[in-house]
CSV table of C-alpha atoms in Angstrom, one decimal:
chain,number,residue,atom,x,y,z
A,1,UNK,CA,6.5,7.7,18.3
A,2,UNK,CA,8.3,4.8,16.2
A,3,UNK,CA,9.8,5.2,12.8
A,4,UNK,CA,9.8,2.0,10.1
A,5,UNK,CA,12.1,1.3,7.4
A,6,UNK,CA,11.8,-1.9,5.6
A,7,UNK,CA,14.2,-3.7,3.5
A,8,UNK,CA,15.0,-7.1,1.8
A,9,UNK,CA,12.6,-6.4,-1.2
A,10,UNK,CA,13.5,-7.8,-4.4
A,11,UNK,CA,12.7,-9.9,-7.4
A,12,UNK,CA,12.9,-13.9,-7.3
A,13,UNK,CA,11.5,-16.6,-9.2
A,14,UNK,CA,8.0,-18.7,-8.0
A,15,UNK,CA,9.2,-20.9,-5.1
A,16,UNK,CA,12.0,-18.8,-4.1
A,17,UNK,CA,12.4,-17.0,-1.1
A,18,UNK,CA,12.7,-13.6,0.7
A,19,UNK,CA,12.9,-12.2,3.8
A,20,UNK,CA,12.1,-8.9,4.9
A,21,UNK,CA,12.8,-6.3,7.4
A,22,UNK,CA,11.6,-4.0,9.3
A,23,UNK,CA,13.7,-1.6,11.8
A,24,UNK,CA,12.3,0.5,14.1
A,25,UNK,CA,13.6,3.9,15.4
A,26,UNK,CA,12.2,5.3,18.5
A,27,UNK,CA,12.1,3.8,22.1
A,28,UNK,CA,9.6,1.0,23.7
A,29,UNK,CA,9.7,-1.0,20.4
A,30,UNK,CA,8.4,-3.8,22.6
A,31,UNK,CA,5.1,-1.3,23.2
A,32,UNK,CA,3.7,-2.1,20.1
A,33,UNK,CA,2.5,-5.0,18.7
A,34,UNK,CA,3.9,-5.4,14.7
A,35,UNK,CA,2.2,-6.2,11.5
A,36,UNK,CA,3.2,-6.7,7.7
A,37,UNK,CA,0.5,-5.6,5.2
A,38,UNK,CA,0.7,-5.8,1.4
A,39,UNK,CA,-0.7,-3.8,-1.5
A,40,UNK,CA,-0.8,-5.3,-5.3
A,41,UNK,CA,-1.7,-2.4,-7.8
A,42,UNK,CA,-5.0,-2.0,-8.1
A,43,UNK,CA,-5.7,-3.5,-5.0
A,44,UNK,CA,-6.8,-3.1,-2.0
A,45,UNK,CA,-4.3,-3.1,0.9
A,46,UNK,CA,-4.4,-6.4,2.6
A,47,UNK,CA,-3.1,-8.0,6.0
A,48,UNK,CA,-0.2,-10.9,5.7
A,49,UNK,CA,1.1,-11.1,9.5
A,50,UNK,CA,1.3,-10.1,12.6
A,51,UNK,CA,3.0,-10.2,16.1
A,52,UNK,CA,2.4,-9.4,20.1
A,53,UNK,CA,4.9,-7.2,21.6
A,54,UNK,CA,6.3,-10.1,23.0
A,55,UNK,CA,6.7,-12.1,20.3
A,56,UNK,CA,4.5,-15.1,21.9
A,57,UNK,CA,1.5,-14.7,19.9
A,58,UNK,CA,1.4,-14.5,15.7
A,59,UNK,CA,-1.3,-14.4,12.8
A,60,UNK,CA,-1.7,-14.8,9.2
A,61,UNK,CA,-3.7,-14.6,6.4
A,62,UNK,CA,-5.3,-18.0,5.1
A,63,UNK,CA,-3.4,-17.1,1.5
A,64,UNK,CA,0.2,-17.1,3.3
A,65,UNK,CA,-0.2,-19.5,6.6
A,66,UNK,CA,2.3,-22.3,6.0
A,67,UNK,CA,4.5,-20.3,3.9
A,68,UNK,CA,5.3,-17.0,5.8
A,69,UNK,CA,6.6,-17.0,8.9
A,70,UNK,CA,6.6,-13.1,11.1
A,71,UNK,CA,9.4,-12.7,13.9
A,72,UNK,CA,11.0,-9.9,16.0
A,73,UNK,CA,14.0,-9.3,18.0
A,74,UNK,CA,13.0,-6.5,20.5
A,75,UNK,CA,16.6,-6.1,21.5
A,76,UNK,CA,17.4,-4.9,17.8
A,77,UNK,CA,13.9,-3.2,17.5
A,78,UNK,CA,13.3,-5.4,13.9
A,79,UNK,CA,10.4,-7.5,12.3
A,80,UNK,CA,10.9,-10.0,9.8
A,81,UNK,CA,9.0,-11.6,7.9
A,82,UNK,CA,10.6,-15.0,6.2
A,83,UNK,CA,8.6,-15.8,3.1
A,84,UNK,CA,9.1,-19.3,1.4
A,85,UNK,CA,7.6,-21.3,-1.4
A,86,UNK,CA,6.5,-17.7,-3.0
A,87,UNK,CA,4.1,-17.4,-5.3
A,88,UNK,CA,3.3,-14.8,-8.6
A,89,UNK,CA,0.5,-13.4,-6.6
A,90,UNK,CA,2.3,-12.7,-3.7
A,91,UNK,CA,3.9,-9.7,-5.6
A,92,UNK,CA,3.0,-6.2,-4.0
A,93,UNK,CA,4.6,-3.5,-2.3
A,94,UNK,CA,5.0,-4.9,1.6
A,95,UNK,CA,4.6,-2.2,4.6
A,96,UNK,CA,4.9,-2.9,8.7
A,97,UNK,CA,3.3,-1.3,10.5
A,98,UNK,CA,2.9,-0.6,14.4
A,99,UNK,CA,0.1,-0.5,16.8
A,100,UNK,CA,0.6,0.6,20.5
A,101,UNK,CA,-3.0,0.3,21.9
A,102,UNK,CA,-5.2,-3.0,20.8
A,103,UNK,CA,-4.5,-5.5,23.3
A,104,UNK,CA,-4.6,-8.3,20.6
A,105,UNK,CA,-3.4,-8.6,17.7
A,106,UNK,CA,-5.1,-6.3,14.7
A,107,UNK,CA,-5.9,-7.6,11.3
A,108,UNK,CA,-7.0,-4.5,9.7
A,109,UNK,CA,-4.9,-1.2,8.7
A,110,UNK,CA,-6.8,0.8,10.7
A,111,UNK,CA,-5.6,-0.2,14.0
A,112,UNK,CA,-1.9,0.7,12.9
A,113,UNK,CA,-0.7,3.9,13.3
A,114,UNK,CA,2.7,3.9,12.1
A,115,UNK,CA,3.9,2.5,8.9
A,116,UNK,CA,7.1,2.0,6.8
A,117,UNK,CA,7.1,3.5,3.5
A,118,UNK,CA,7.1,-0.4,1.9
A,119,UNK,CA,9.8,-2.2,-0.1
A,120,UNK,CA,8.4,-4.2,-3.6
A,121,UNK,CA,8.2,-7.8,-3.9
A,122,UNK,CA,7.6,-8.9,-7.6
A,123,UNK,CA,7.6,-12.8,-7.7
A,124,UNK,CA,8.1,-14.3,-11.4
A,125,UNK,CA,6.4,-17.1,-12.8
């Protein structure tokens, strides 16, 4: 079982930057492949990134390839995701999340089965 705690939320102006964190608690962090999901309020929960337990394989969303960028340092069991050139719409609460059994990489919530409890992102126009 792996724990999540995010950090490096925060407010910042459109075309500022952010990055976040994720640290995991738990052994075998390099077990489980990572993702960062966001939720907007009255939205649905959507997918941004995510990572192979390696680190050698990444995905994004068509609204955040170019700007994002996920990461991980498996010898400090963390995620990041760097997020540049942000824009007003990116603002949402932003969760990992981990998934020990798909063999690639999942785009969906569904195939995560541990999550952080989120950290906000408001971006200001």
């Amino acid at each position: 079982q792996v724990q999540l705690v995010e950090s490096g939320g925060g407010l910042v102006q459109a075309g500022g930057s952010l990055r976040l964190s994720c640290a995991a608690s738990g052994r075998f962090f390099s077990d489980y492949n990572m993702g960062w999901f966001r939720q907007a309020p009255g939205k649905e929960r959507e997918f941004v990134a995510a990572i192979s337990r390696s680190g050698a394989s990444t995905s994004y969303a068509d609204s955040v390839k170019g700007r994002f960028t996920i990461s991980r340092d498996n010898a400090k069991n963390t995620v990041y995701l760097e997020m540049n050139s942000l824009k007003p719409e990116d603002t949402a609460v932003y969760a990992c999340a981990a998934d020990r059994n798909l063999a690639g990489l999942g785009t969906a919530p569904v195939y995560y089965g541990y999550w952080g409890q989120g950290t906000q992102v408001t971006v200001s126009s």
